[in-house]
GROMACS .gro file of C-alpha atoms in nm:
model
  356
    1MET     CA    1  -8.476  -2.836  -1.245
    2MET     CA    2  -8.638  -2.892  -0.905
    3MET     CA    3  -8.496  -2.567  -0.767
    4ASN     CA    4  -8.614  -2.382  -1.078
    5ASN     CA    5  -8.971  -2.480  -0.992
    6LEU     CA    6  -8.950  -2.293  -0.660
    7PRO     CA    7  -9.000  -1.916  -0.663
    8ASP     CA    8  -8.706  -1.707  -0.547
    9THR     CA    9  -8.918  -1.518  -0.298
   10PRO     CA   10  -8.907  -1.449   0.078
   11ASP     CA   11  -9.266  -1.574   0.114
   12LEU     CA   12  -9.185  -1.931   0.012
   13ARG     CA   13  -9.444  -2.161   0.169
   14ILE     CA   14  -9.349  -2.516   0.268
   15LEU     CA   15  -9.551  -2.801   0.420
   16LEU     CA   16  -9.386  -3.101   0.586
   17ILE     CA   17  -9.598  -3.414   0.638
   18LYS     CA   18  -9.517  -3.691   0.885
   19LEU     CA   19  -9.784  -3.915   1.038
   20ARG     CA   20  -9.615  -4.135   1.296
   21HIS     CA   21  -9.535  -4.163   1.668
   22HIS     CA   22  -9.382  -3.905   1.904
   23GLY     CA   23  -9.020  -4.012   1.853
   24ASP     CA   24  -9.059  -4.008   1.476
   25MET     CA   25  -9.176  -3.647   1.495
   26LEU     CA   26  -8.873  -3.539   1.696
   27LEU     CA   27  -8.644  -3.696   1.435
   28THR     CA   28  -8.798  -3.480   1.160
   29THR     CA   29  -8.652  -3.163   1.315
   30PRO     CA   30  -8.322  -3.183   1.119
   31VAL     CA   31  -8.526  -3.154   0.798
   32ILE     CA   32  -8.711  -2.851   0.937
   33ASP     CA   33  -8.387  -2.686   1.053
   34SER     CA   34  -8.220  -2.754   0.717
   35LEU     CA   35  -8.509  -2.586   0.534
   36ARG     CA   36  -8.493  -2.288   0.771
   37GLN     CA   37  -8.118  -2.254   0.714
   38LYS     CA   38  -8.171  -2.254   0.335
   39TRP     CA   39  -8.476  -2.025   0.338
   40PRO     CA   40  -8.461  -1.805   0.652
   41HIS     CA   41  -8.792  -1.628   0.581
   42ALA     CA   42  -8.998  -1.920   0.449
   43GLN     CA   43  -9.327  -2.023   0.607
   44ILE     CA   44  -9.270  -2.381   0.724
   45ASP     CA   45  -9.582  -2.566   0.837
   46VAL     CA   46  -9.626  -2.925   0.956
   47LEU     CA   47  -9.904  -3.182   0.926
   48LEU     CA   48  -9.896  -3.451   1.196
   49TYR     CA   49 -10.114  -3.668   1.418
   50GLU     CA   50 -10.268  -3.443   1.681
   51GLU     CA   51 -10.140  -3.645   1.978
   52THR     CA   52  -9.779  -3.578   1.869
   53ARG     CA   53  -9.817  -3.198   1.853
   54ASP     CA   54  -9.621  -3.143   2.177
   55MET     CA   55  -9.302  -3.269   2.013
   56LEU     CA   56  -9.291  -2.975   1.771
   57ALA     CA   57  -9.521  -2.713   1.926
   58ALA     CA   58  -9.236  -2.496   2.065
   59HIS     CA   59  -9.002  -2.533   1.767
   60PRO     CA   60  -8.901  -2.180   1.661
   61ALA     CA   61  -8.880  -2.257   1.287
   62ILE     CA   62  -9.237  -2.388   1.255
   63GLY     CA   63  -9.528  -2.164   1.162
   64THR     CA   64  -9.859  -2.349   1.180
   65ILE     CA   65  -9.907  -2.709   1.293
   66TYR     CA   66 -10.204  -2.889   1.140
   67GLY     CA   67 -10.326  -3.197   1.322
   68ILE     CA   68 -10.516  -3.506   1.213
   69ASP     CA   69 -10.708  -3.618   1.522
   70ARG     CA   70 -10.755  -3.993   1.528
   71LYS     CA   71 -11.056  -3.936   1.752
   72TRP     CA   72 -11.242  -3.797   1.449
   73LYS     CA   73 -11.345  -4.155   1.371
   74GLN     CA   74 -11.557  -4.153   1.686
   75LEU     CA   75 -11.770  -3.866   1.552
   76GLY     CA   76 -11.950  -4.083   1.294
   77THR     CA   77 -11.880  -4.106   0.922
   78LEU     CA   78 -12.033  -3.774   0.816
   79LYS     CA   79 -11.860  -3.556   1.078
   80HIS     CA   80 -11.536  -3.745   1.028
   81LEU     CA   81 -11.545  -3.672   0.654
   82GLN     CA   82 -11.629  -3.307   0.726
   83LYS     CA   83 -11.321  -3.275   0.946
   84GLU     CA   84 -11.100  -3.436   0.680
   85TRP     CA   85 -11.243  -3.206   0.410
   86GLN     CA   86 -11.197  -2.894   0.626
   87LEU     CA   87 -10.833  -2.989   0.677
   88LEU     CA   88 -10.776  -3.045   0.304
   89CYS     CA   89 -10.935  -2.709   0.221
   90ALA     CA   90 -10.732  -2.528   0.489
   91LEU     CA   91 -10.409  -2.671   0.346
   92ARG     CA   92 -10.503  -2.594  -0.014
   93LYS     CA   93 -10.574  -2.230   0.080
   94GLN     CA   94 -10.211  -2.190   0.188
   95HIS     CA   95 -10.093  -2.222  -0.174
   96TYR     CA   96  -9.776  -2.408  -0.077
   97HIS     CA   97  -9.483  -2.394  -0.317
   98LEU     CA   98  -9.322  -2.707  -0.174
   99VAL     CA   99  -9.468  -3.011   0.005
  100ILE     CA  100  -9.235  -3.268   0.160
  101ASN     CA  101  -9.412  -3.594   0.238
  102LEU     CA  102  -9.202  -3.804   0.476
  103ALA     CA  103  -9.495  -4.039   0.541
  104ASP     CA  104  -9.580  -4.368   0.371
  105GLN     CA  105  -9.961  -4.365   0.410
  106TRP     CA  106 -10.202  -4.320   0.119
  107ARG     CA  107 -10.364  -4.038   0.313
  108SER     CA  108 -10.039  -3.842   0.311
  109ALA     CA  109 -10.006  -3.885  -0.066
  110ILE     CA  110 -10.362  -3.764  -0.125
  111VAL     CA  111 -10.302  -3.457   0.095
  112THR     CA  112  -9.975  -3.390  -0.089
  113ARG     CA  113 -10.151  -3.392  -0.426
  114PHE     CA  114 -10.453  -3.194  -0.304
  115THR     CA  115 -10.240  -2.901  -0.186
  116GLY     CA  116 -10.171  -2.817  -0.550
  117ALA     CA  117  -9.807  -2.739  -0.471
  118PRO     CA  118  -9.588  -2.739  -0.784
  119VAL     CA  119  -9.308  -2.927  -0.606
  120ARG     CA  120  -9.421  -3.235  -0.411
  121LEU     CA  121  -9.147  -3.463  -0.280
  122GLY     CA  122  -9.202  -3.814  -0.145
  123PHE     CA  123  -9.006  -4.132  -0.099
  124ALA     CA  124  -9.008  -4.413  -0.356
  125PHE     CA  125  -9.114  -4.675  -0.100
  126ASN     CA  126  -9.110  -5.028  -0.241
  127LYS     CA  127  -9.463  -5.093  -0.111
  128ARG     CA  128  -9.585  -4.781  -0.293
  129ASN     CA  129  -9.439  -4.863  -0.635
  130ASN     CA  130  -9.747  -4.774  -0.841
  131LEU     CA  131  -9.897  -4.509  -1.065
  132PHE     CA  132 -10.113  -4.342  -0.800
  133TRP     CA  133  -9.821  -4.280  -0.559
  134ARG     CA  134  -9.621  -4.134  -0.848
  135PHE     CA  135  -9.920  -3.923  -0.956
  136CYS     CA  136  -9.939  -3.765  -0.609
  137HIS     CA  137  -9.575  -3.652  -0.609
  138SER     CA  138  -9.376  -3.447  -0.859
  139GLU     CA  139  -9.056  -3.633  -0.765
  140LEU     CA  140  -8.980  -3.948  -0.567
  141VAL     CA  141  -8.652  -3.988  -0.382
  142SER     CA  142  -8.485  -4.328  -0.372
  143VAL     CA  143  -8.484  -4.531  -0.049
  144ALA     CA  144  -8.227  -4.780  -0.184
  145ASN     CA  145  -7.969  -4.700   0.085
  146HIS     CA  146  -8.212  -4.648   0.374
  147LYS     CA  147  -8.138  -4.988   0.530
  148SER     CA  148  -7.792  -4.865   0.626
  149LEU     CA  149  -7.903  -4.518   0.745
  150HIS     CA  150  -8.027  -4.383   1.077
  151THR     CA  151  -8.385  -4.248   1.068
  152VAL     CA  152  -8.244  -3.892   1.084
  153GLU     CA  153  -8.033  -3.960   0.773
  154GLN     CA  154  -8.326  -4.127   0.598
  155ASN     CA  155  -8.540  -3.817   0.659
  156LEU     CA  156  -8.266  -3.580   0.543
  157SER     CA  157  -8.221  -3.774   0.218
  158ILE     CA  158  -8.554  -3.635   0.093
  159LEU     CA  159  -8.384  -3.297   0.055
  160SER     CA  160  -8.141  -3.425  -0.211
  161PRO     CA  161  -8.336  -3.279  -0.509
  162LEU     CA  162  -8.344  -2.935  -0.343
  163GLN     CA  163  -7.971  -2.867  -0.300
  164VAL     CA  164  -8.036  -2.803   0.070
  165ALA     CA  165  -7.738  -2.857   0.300
  166PRO     CA  166  -7.837  -3.101   0.576
  167GLU     CA  167  -7.842  -2.973   0.935
  168PRO     CA  168  -7.825  -3.306   1.118
  169ALA     CA  169  -7.889  -3.193   1.477
  170VAL     CA  170  -8.220  -3.298   1.635
  171THR     CA  171  -8.402  -3.013   1.812
  172MET     CA  172  -8.625  -3.060   2.119
  173ALA     CA  173  -8.780  -2.724   2.204
  174TYR     CA  174  -8.975  -2.623   2.515
  175SER     CA  175  -9.088  -2.295   2.670
  176ALA     CA  176  -8.988  -2.109   2.987
  177GLU     CA  177  -9.333  -2.196   3.124
  178ASP     CA  178  -9.259  -2.567   3.073
  179TRP     CA  179  -8.945  -2.543   3.287
  180HIS     CA  180  -9.121  -2.326   3.547
  181HIS     CA  181  -9.385  -2.597   3.591
  182ALA     CA  182  -9.130  -2.878   3.611
  183ARG     CA  183  -8.916  -2.679   3.856
  184GLN     CA  184  -9.219  -2.623   4.080
  185GLN     CA  185  -9.276  -2.999   4.086
  186LEU     CA  186  -8.915  -3.053   4.190
  187VAL     CA  187  -8.942  -2.791   4.466
  188GLN     CA  188  -9.254  -2.962   4.602
  189LYS     CA  189  -9.060  -3.290   4.613
  190GLU     CA  190  -8.766  -3.113   4.781
  191VAL     CA  191  -8.534  -3.190   4.490
  192GLY     CA  192  -8.240  -2.952   4.439
  193ASP     CA  193  -8.052  -2.860   4.123
  194ASN     CA  194  -7.855  -3.184   4.096
  195TYR     CA  195  -8.067  -3.482   4.002
  196ILE     CA  196  -8.074  -3.784   3.772
  197VAL     CA  197  -8.378  -3.849   3.553
  198ILE     CA  198  -8.460  -4.217   3.504
  199GLN     CA  199  -8.728  -4.322   3.254
  200PRO     CA  200  -8.770  -4.700   3.298
  201THR     CA  201  -9.087  -4.731   3.087
  202SER     CA  202  -9.181  -4.742   2.722
  203ARG     CA  203  -9.521  -4.783   2.556
  204TRP     CA  204  -9.376  -5.121   2.443
  205PHE     CA  205  -9.292  -5.328   2.750
  206PHE     CA  206  -9.059  -5.562   2.560
  207LYS     CA  207  -8.819  -5.262   2.550
  208CYS     CA  208  -8.810  -5.235   2.932
  209TRP     CA  209  -8.556  -5.360   3.187
  210ASP     CA  210  -8.648  -5.576   3.486
  211GLU     CA  211  -8.794  -5.366   3.771
  212SER     CA  212  -8.574  -5.527   4.036
  213LYS     CA  213  -8.260  -5.455   3.832
  214MET     CA  214  -8.368  -5.095   3.784
  215ALA     CA  215  -8.426  -5.066   4.160
  216GLU     CA  216  -8.078  -5.209   4.224
  217ALA     CA  217  -7.922  -4.950   3.993
  218ILE     CA  218  -8.123  -4.671   4.160
  219THR     CA  219  -8.013  -4.793   4.505
  220ALA     CA  220  -7.646  -4.787   4.404
  221LEU     CA  221  -7.674  -4.432   4.268
  222GLN     CA  222  -7.870  -4.312   4.573
  223GLN     CA  223  -7.602  -4.459   4.798
  224ASP     CA  224  -7.347  -4.257   4.598
  225GLY     CA  225  -7.538  -3.948   4.715
  226HIS     CA  226  -7.745  -3.877   4.404
  227THR     CA  227  -8.113  -3.782   4.389
  228VAL     CA  228  -8.318  -3.981   4.138
  229VAL     CA  229  -8.634  -3.853   3.968
  230LEU     CA  230  -8.845  -4.125   3.806
  231THR     CA  231  -9.058  -4.036   3.506
  232ALA     CA  232  -9.311  -4.224   3.290
  233GLY     CA  233  -9.614  -4.170   3.073
  234PRO     CA  234  -9.965  -4.155   3.225
  235ASP     CA  235 -10.056  -4.508   3.112
  236LYS     CA  236 -10.174  -4.728   3.402
  237LYS     CA  237  -9.929  -5.006   3.314
  238GLU     CA  238  -9.639  -4.763   3.314
  239LEU     CA  239  -9.745  -4.615   3.649
  240ALA     CA  240  -9.778  -4.966   3.796
  241MET     CA  241  -9.425  -5.039   3.682
  242ILE     CA  242  -9.300  -4.722   3.854
  243ASP     CA  243  -9.479  -4.829   4.175
  244ARG     CA  244  -9.300  -5.165   4.168
  245ILE     CA  245  -8.963  -4.992   4.121
  246LEU     CA  246  -9.035  -4.743   4.402
  247ALA     CA  247  -9.133  -5.025   4.638
  248ALA     CA  248  -8.790  -5.186   4.589
  249SER     CA  249  -8.593  -4.857   4.601
  250PRO     CA  250  -8.469  -4.645   4.895
  251LYS     CA  251  -8.735  -4.433   5.065
  252THR     CA  252  -8.520  -4.119   5.052
  253GLY     CA  253  -8.346  -3.960   4.757
  254VAL     CA  254  -8.587  -4.116   4.507
  255VAL     CA  255  -8.900  -3.932   4.390
  256SER     CA  256  -9.154  -3.987   4.114
  257LEU     CA  257  -9.300  -3.740   3.865
  258ALA     CA  258  -9.442  -4.027   3.660
  259GLY     CA  259  -9.749  -3.926   3.461
  260GLN     CA  260  -9.736  -3.568   3.597
  261LEU     CA  261  -9.558  -3.386   3.314
  262THR     CA  262  -9.634  -3.304   2.952
  263LEU     CA  263  -9.369  -3.409   2.702
  264ARG     CA  264  -9.232  -3.055   2.680
  265GLN     CA  265  -9.220  -3.024   3.061
  266LEU     CA  266  -9.038  -3.358   3.067
  267ALA     CA  267  -8.793  -3.222   2.808
  268SER     CA  268  -8.718  -2.924   3.034
  269LEU     CA  269  -8.665  -3.159   3.329
  270ILE     CA  270  -8.422  -3.372   3.126
  271ASP     CA  271  -8.242  -3.063   2.995
  272HIS     CA  272  -8.159  -2.950   3.351
  273ALA     CA  273  -8.061  -3.298   3.478
  274CYS     CA  274  -7.702  -3.403   3.541
  275LEU     CA  275  -7.775  -3.745   3.382
  276PHE     CA  276  -8.053  -3.929   3.199
  277ILE     CA  277  -8.092  -4.306   3.217
  278GLY     CA  278  -8.364  -4.465   3.010
  279VAL     CA  279  -8.485  -4.733   2.775
  280ASP     CA  280  -8.563  -4.698   2.404
  281SER     CA  281  -8.843  -4.440   2.418
  282VAL     CA  282  -8.920  -4.077   2.332
  283PRO     CA  283  -8.744  -3.935   2.643
  284MET     CA  284  -8.424  -4.114   2.536
  285HIS     CA  285  -8.436  -3.929   2.203
  286MET     CA  286  -8.511  -3.604   2.390
  287ALA     CA  287  -8.206  -3.650   2.612
  288ALA     CA  288  -7.986  -3.708   2.307
  289ALA     CA  289  -8.130  -3.399   2.136
  290LEU     CA  290  -8.076  -3.186   2.448
  291GLN     CA  291  -7.720  -3.319   2.488
  292THR     CA  292  -7.791  -3.423   2.848
  293PRO     CA  293  -7.540  -3.693   2.951
  294CYS     CA  294  -7.724  -4.015   2.872
  295VAL     CA  295  -7.707  -4.387   2.941
  296ALA     CA  296  -7.949  -4.561   2.704
  297LEU     CA  297  -8.057  -4.922   2.754
  298PHE     CA  298  -8.132  -5.050   2.408
  299GLY     CA  299  -8.278  -5.358   2.238
  300PRO     CA  300  -8.426  -5.524   2.046
  301SER     CA  301  -8.515  -5.236   1.809
  302LYS     CA  302  -8.293  -5.175   1.507
  303LEU     CA  303  -7.986  -4.997   1.643
  304THR     CA  304  -7.900  -4.855   1.298
  305PHE     CA  305  -8.238  -4.681   1.269
  306TRP     CA  306  -8.329  -4.588   1.625
  307SER     CA  307  -8.022  -4.546   1.845
  308PRO     CA  308  -8.017  -4.203   2.016
  309TRP     CA  309  -7.884  -3.964   1.753
  310GLN     CA  310  -7.557  -3.782   1.835
  311VAL     CA  311  -7.594  -3.891   2.196
  312ASN     CA  312  -7.372  -3.738   2.466
  313GLY     CA  313  -7.324  -4.067   2.645
  314GLU     CA  314  -7.342  -4.434   2.565
  315VAL     CA  315  -7.581  -4.700   2.444
  316ILE     CA  316  -7.586  -5.027   2.636
  317TRP     CA  317  -7.692  -5.280   2.373
  318ALA     CA  318  -7.870  -5.589   2.511
  319GLY     CA  319  -7.735  -5.784   2.213
  320ASP     CA  320  -7.387  -5.763   2.367
  321TYR     CA  321  -7.508  -5.973   2.663
  322GLY     CA  322  -7.737  -6.227   2.501
  323PRO     CA  323  -7.920  -6.322   2.180
  324LEU     CA  324  -8.193  -6.089   2.052
  325PRO     CA  325  -8.476  -6.174   1.811
  326ASP     CA  326  -8.523  -6.013   1.472
  327PRO     CA  327  -8.694  -5.678   1.549
  328ASP     CA  328  -8.937  -5.731   1.260
  329ALA     CA  329  -9.052  -6.066   1.404
  330ILE     CA  330  -9.140  -5.947   1.757
  331ASP     CA  331  -9.492  -5.976   1.890
  332THR     CA  332  -9.536  -5.631   2.043
  333LYS     CA  333  -9.768  -5.776   2.309
  334THR     CA  334  -9.505  -6.023   2.429
  335LYS     CA  335  -9.422  -6.037   2.800
  336GLU     CA  336  -9.056  -6.099   2.718
  337ARG     CA  337  -8.809  -5.845   2.858
  338TYR     CA  338  -8.523  -5.855   2.612
  339LEU     CA  339  -8.317  -5.603   2.811
  340ASP     CA  340  -8.296  -5.834   3.113
  341ALA     CA  341  -7.966  -5.972   2.983
  342ILE     CA  342  -7.805  -5.635   3.069
  343PRO     CA  343  -7.631  -5.659   3.410
  344VAL     CA  344  -7.686  -5.396   3.677
  345ASP     CA  345  -7.311  -5.328   3.702
  346ALA     CA  346  -7.295  -5.223   3.335
  347VAL     CA  347  -7.559  -4.953   3.391
  348VAL     CA  348  -7.424  -4.830   3.726
  349SER     CA  349  -7.062  -4.809   3.607
  350ALA     CA  350  -7.169  -4.623   3.290
  351ALA     CA  351  -7.373  -4.379   3.501
  352ARG     CA  352  -7.078  -4.320   3.736
  353ARG     CA  353  -6.851  -4.237   3.443
  354TYR     CA  354  -7.080  -3.950   3.340
  355LEU     CA  355  -7.142  -3.833   3.696
  356SER     CA  356  -6.777  -3.817   3.799
   0.00000   0.00000   0.00000
């Protein structure tokens, strides 16, 4: 019945909604690629938070990206409401045939309903078990088995009413200009074609490894003759962490591009690296998507949901070396470093296996 509600036409118009963080956006790409495989000529648009646009901006299957800018709130109530209304009107004008709402916010449900699309899919989240959520969607897909599924598989499950074959690969796209810029940065730092990218930082510091241990691992790899390129986000705390690692690392063969690259430029850098080492963060998911050999330091996030998908490499799980707290019970502002249980030798030996 669901398929019968969709017109058999080359100008099928689809909107995908996901309002989360950068990594979440990257893990929606299997849904986008599955839709493109099923409907090669469809218009596939995306609604996301503006700050995550870079994750999908170069994806070849996506038409228009619509962004909700969280800075709208700073404009005052009237202008904020104007921006929201303009967005709703712009989406309604597209006359979508199919809206896929992967989000769990009320706002996403309202947008879904307002588009007027005849087919509006959402998830039957337990916390949204009410008449209004059902009213906003034409069909809700069960989440009963989500606790045992990776986030990629959870996302793909929304396609079950559509008879769309899942394409499970995650896609991280960037442009030739992105790589040109990153390559120029490497040339300026006198880095050749063979280098290791290490991303020691995350926006959540409880996911990070001890700086001195990271410096030890970098020293061992530099002594093996490898060049290490450190990366991080532009946040002051992340940059300070990089400075502490640099201070304890060799003065040659180790350079920093921390805070100097966009996410797509970083993706191009990772794509051309001989190895990626990093903690649970967006770059880790990028490395897995790009199939760059990867050593991921992981914990205490839920491994089932967030481990690097189809990684070409290995995940070093902190829980194998010491007790970890329940991920749902963690104070995100804690100063605890749950990865510190991971020994330096485990990381260095894993890296050497993929570099040999």
